[in-house]
Coordinates of C-alpha atoms and ligand atoms in Angstrom, one line a residue:
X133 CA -9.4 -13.0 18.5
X134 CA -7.8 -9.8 17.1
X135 CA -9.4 -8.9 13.3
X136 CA -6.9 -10.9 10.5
X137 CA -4.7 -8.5 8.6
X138 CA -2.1 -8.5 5.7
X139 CA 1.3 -7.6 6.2
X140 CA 2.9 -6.0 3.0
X141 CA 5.9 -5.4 3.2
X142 CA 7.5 -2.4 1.6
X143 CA 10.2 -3.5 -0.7
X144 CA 12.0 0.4 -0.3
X145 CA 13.6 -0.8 2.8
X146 CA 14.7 -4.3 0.9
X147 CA 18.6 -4.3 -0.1
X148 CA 18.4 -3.4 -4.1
X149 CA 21.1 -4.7 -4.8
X150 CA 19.2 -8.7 -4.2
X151 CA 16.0 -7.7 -4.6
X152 CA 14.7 -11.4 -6.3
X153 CA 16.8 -12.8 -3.4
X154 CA 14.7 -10.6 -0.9
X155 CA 11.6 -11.6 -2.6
X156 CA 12.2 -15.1 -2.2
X157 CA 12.9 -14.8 1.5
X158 CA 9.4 -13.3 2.0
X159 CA 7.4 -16.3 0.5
X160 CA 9.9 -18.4 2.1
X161 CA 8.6 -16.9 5.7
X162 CA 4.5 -17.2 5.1
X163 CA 4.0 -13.2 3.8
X164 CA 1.6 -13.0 0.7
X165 CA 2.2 -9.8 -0.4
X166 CA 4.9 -7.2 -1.3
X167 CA 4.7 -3.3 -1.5
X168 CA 6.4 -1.7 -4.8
X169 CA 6.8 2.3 -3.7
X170 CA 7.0 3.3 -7.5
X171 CA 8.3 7.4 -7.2
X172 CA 9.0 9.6 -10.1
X173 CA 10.4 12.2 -8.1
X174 CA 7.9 14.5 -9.3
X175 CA 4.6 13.8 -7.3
X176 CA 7.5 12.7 -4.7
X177 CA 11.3 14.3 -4.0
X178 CA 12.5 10.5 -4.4
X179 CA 13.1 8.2 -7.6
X180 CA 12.7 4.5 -7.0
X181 CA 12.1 2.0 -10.1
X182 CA 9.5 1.5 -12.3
X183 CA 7.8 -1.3 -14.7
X184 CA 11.0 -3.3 -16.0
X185 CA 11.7 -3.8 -12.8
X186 CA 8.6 -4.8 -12.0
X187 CA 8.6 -7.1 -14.7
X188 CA 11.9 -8.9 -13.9
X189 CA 10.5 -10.1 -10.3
X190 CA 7.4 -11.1 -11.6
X191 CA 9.0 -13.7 -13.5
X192 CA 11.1 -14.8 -10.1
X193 CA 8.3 -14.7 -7.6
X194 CA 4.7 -15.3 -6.6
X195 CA 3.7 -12.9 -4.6
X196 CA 0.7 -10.6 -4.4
X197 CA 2.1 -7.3 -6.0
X198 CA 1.0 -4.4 -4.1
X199 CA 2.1 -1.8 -6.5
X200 CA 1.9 2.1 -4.9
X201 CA 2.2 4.2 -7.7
X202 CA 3.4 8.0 -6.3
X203 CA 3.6 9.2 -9.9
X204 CA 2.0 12.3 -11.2
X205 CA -0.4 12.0 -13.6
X206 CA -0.8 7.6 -13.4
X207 CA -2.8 7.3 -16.6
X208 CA 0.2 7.5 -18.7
X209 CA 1.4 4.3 -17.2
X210 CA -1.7 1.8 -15.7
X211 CA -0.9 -0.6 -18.9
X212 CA 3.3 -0.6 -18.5
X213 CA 2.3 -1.9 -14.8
X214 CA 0.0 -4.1 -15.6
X215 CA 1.6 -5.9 -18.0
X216 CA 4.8 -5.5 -15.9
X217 CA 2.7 -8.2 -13.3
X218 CA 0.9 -5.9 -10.6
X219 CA -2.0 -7.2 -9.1
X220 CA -3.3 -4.1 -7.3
X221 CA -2.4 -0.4 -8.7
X222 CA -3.3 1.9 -6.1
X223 CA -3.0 6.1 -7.7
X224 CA -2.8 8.8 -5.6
X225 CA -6.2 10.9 -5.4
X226 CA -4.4 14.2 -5.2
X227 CA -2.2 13.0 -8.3
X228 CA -4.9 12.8 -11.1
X229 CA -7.6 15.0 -12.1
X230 CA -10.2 12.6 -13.5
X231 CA -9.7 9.8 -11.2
X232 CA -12.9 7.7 -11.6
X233 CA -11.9 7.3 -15.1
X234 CA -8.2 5.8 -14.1
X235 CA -10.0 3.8 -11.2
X236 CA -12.1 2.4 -13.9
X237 CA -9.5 1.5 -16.4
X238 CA -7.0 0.2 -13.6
X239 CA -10.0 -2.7 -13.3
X240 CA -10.8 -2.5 -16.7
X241 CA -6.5 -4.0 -17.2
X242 CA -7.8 -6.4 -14.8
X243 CA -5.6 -5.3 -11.3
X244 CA -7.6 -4.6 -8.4
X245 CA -7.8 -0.9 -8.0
X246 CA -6.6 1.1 -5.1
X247 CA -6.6 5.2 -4.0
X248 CA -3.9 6.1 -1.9
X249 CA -4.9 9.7 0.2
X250 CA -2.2 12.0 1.7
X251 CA -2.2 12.7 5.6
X252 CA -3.9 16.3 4.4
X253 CA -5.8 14.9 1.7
X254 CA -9.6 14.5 3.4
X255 CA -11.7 11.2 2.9
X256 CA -14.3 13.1 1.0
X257 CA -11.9 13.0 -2.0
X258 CA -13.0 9.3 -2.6
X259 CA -15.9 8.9 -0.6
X260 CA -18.3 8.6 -3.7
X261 CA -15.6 6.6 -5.8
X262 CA -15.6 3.9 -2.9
X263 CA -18.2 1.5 -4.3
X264 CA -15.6 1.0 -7.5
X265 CA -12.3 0.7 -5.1
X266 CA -10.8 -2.6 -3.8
X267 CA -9.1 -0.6 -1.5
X268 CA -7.8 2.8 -0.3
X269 CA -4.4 3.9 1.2
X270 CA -4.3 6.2 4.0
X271 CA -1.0 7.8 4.3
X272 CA 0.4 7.8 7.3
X273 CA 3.7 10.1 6.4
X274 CA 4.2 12.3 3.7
X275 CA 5.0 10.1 0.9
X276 CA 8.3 10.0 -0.1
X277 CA 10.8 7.9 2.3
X278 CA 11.4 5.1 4.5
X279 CA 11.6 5.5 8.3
X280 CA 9.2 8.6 8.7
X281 CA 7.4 8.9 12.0
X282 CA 3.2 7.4 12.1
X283 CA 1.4 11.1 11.9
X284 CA -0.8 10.5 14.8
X285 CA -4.3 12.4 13.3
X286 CA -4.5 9.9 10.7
X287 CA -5.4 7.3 13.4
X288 CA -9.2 8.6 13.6
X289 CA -8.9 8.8 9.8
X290 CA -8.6 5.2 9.4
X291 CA -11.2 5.0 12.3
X292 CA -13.7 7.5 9.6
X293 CA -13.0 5.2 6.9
X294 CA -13.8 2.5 9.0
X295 CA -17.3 3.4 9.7
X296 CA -18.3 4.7 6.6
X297 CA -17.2 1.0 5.4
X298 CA -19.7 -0.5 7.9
X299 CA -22.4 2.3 7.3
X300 CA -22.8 1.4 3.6
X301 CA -22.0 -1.5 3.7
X302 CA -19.0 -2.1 1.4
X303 CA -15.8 -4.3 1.4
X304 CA -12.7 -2.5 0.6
X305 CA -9.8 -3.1 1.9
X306 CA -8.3 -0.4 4.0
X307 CA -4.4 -0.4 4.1
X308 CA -2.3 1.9 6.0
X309 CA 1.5 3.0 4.8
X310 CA 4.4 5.1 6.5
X311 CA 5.5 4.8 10.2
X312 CA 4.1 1.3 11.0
X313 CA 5.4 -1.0 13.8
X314 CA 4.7 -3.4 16.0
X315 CA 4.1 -0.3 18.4
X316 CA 0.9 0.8 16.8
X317 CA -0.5 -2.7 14.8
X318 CA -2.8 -3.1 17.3
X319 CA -4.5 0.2 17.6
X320 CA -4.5 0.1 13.5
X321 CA -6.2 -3.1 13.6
X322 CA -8.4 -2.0 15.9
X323 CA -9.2 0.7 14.2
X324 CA -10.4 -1.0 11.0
X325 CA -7.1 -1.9 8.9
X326 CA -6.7 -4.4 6.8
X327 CA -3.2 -3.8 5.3
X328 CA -0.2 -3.0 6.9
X329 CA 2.7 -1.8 5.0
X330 CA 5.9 -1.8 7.0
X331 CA 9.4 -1.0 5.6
X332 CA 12.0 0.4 7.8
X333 CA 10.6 -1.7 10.6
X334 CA 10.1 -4.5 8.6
X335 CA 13.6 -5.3 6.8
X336 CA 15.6 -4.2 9.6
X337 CA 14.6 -6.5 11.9
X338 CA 15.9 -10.0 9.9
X339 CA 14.7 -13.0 9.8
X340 CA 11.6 -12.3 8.5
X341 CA 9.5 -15.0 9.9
X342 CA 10.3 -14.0 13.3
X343 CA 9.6 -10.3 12.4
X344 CA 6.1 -11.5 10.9
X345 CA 5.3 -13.4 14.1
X346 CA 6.3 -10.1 15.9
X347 CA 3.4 -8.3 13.8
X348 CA 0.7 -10.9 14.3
X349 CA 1.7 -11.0 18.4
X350 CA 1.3 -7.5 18.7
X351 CA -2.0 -7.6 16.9
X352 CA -3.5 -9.5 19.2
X353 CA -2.5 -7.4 22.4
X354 CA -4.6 -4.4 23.2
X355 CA -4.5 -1.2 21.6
X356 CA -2.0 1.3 23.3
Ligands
LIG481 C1 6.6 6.1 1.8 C2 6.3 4.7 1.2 C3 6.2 3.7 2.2 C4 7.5 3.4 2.9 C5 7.2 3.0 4.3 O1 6.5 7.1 0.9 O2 5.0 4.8 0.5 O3 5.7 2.5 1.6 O4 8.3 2.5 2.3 O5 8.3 2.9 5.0 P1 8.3 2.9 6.6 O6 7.5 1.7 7.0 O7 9.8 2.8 6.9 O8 7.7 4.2 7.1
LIG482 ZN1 4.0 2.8 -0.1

C-alpha cells in the first residue's frame, strides 16, 4: 500500500473567469482541498487575488482552504485571511523577520499554520519552529508561476524533512508545490510527502476525477 496523500489542487491554473464553478467541480470529483497562490507581486513578480476573493468562495464552497500566502511581510494581513475563510495560512520563511511570532498568531486566529521554504532557502530556517507548524511547504520552483519545471535537489530536501519528522517525533504535514505530476508522485510520496499541489498538470488535464485517479494510480507504482 503506497503512504495516503492529499491532492491540492492549485487554483492558479483554474479558469478565473468561473472560479466558484471550478470549485464546485473539485468537490464534485472527491478532492478535499484547494490551493489559493495569494502573490503581491512584491515577494513574487506576479499579482493574483487576495482576501475578498477569498471570501466570496468561501461562501460557495466547502473545501479545505489551503491558502499560500507569497506576500512580503504576512503579518499585515493573517486576520483579512482568516476571516476571509482560510483554514491553513502557510508564510513564507524568507518573507518575515520574526516568524515564530506570525506562526503563533496564524494559530492564535485559529487556522492551522504552515511555512512555505524556497528551493534555496535551507531546512534549518524552521527546523526549531517545527514543533509549532502544522505543516511546511517545500518549494519546488521558484515561486511565482504555473507550469515551472520540479527543481530536482529539492527531492532529498523533502527526503531531510522527512527524517527529521521521524527522528523527533513530530506530525507535520509536509506538502510539496511547483512542477508536480503524475511523473514524480510516487518518488514524492516515497519520499515523505503528504501534500501535493498540482496546477498546470492538474487543470489541464479535465475531468478532474479521472485526473485525481491518475494521481492516486501513480502513487502507488514505484518511485522512478
Ligand atoms: C507557484 C505556486 C504554485 C503553482 C504550481 O508559485 O505556488 O502553487 O500554482 O503550479 P504548477 O503545478 O503548474 O507548477
Ligand atoms: Zn502555491
Amino acid at each position: 500500500m503506497p503512504a495516503p496523500f492529499i491532492l491540492s489542487p492549485s487554483l492558479l491554473s483554474a479558469d478565473f473567469s468561473r472560479l466558484a464553478d471550478e470549485l464546485a467541480d473539485l468537490e464534485g470529483a472527491g478532492l478535499g482541498w484547494v490551493h489559493l497562490d495569494v502573490m503581491d507581486g512584491l515577494f513574487v513578480p506576479n499579482i493574483t487575488f487576495g482576501p475578498p476573493i477569498i471570501a466570496a468562495l468561501r461562501r460557495r464552497s466547502k473545501l479545505y482552504f489551503d491558502t499560500h500566502l507569497m506576500i512580503e511581510r504576512p503579518e499585515r494581513y493573517l486576520a483579512a485571511f482568516r476571516e476571509a475563510g482560510s483554514d491553513l495560512i502557510c508564510v513564507h520563511a524568507e518573507a518575515t523577520v520574526h516568524l515564530e511570532r506570525v506562526v503563533s498568531e496564524i494559530r492564535r486566529l485559529g487556522a492551522a499554520p504552515g511555512v512555505a521554504l524556497n528551493p534555496a532557502t535551507p531546512l534549518s530556517h524552521v527546523e526549531y519552529l517545527l514543533p509549532q507548524l502544522d505543516l511546511v511547504l517545500v518549494m519546488t520552483v521558484n515561486p511565482g508561476f504555473g507550469g515551472q519545471s520540479f527543481i530536482p535537489f529539492c527531492l532529498d530536501k523533502i527526503k531531510d524533512l522527512a527524517t527529521m519528522r521521524r527522528e523527533r517525533d513530530l506530525s507535520f504535514r509536509i506538502q510539496v508545490d511547483g512542477g508536480v505530476s503524475p511523473d514524480n508522485t510516487a518518488a514524492l510520496v516515497a519520499a515523505g510527502a503528504d501534500v501535493l499541489v498540482s496546477g498546470s498538470a492538474f487543470f489541464g488535464h479535465p475531468p478532474y476525477k479521472e485526473r485525481l485517479d491518475v494521481f492516486q494510480a501513480a502513487a502507488a507504482t514505484s518511485p522512478t
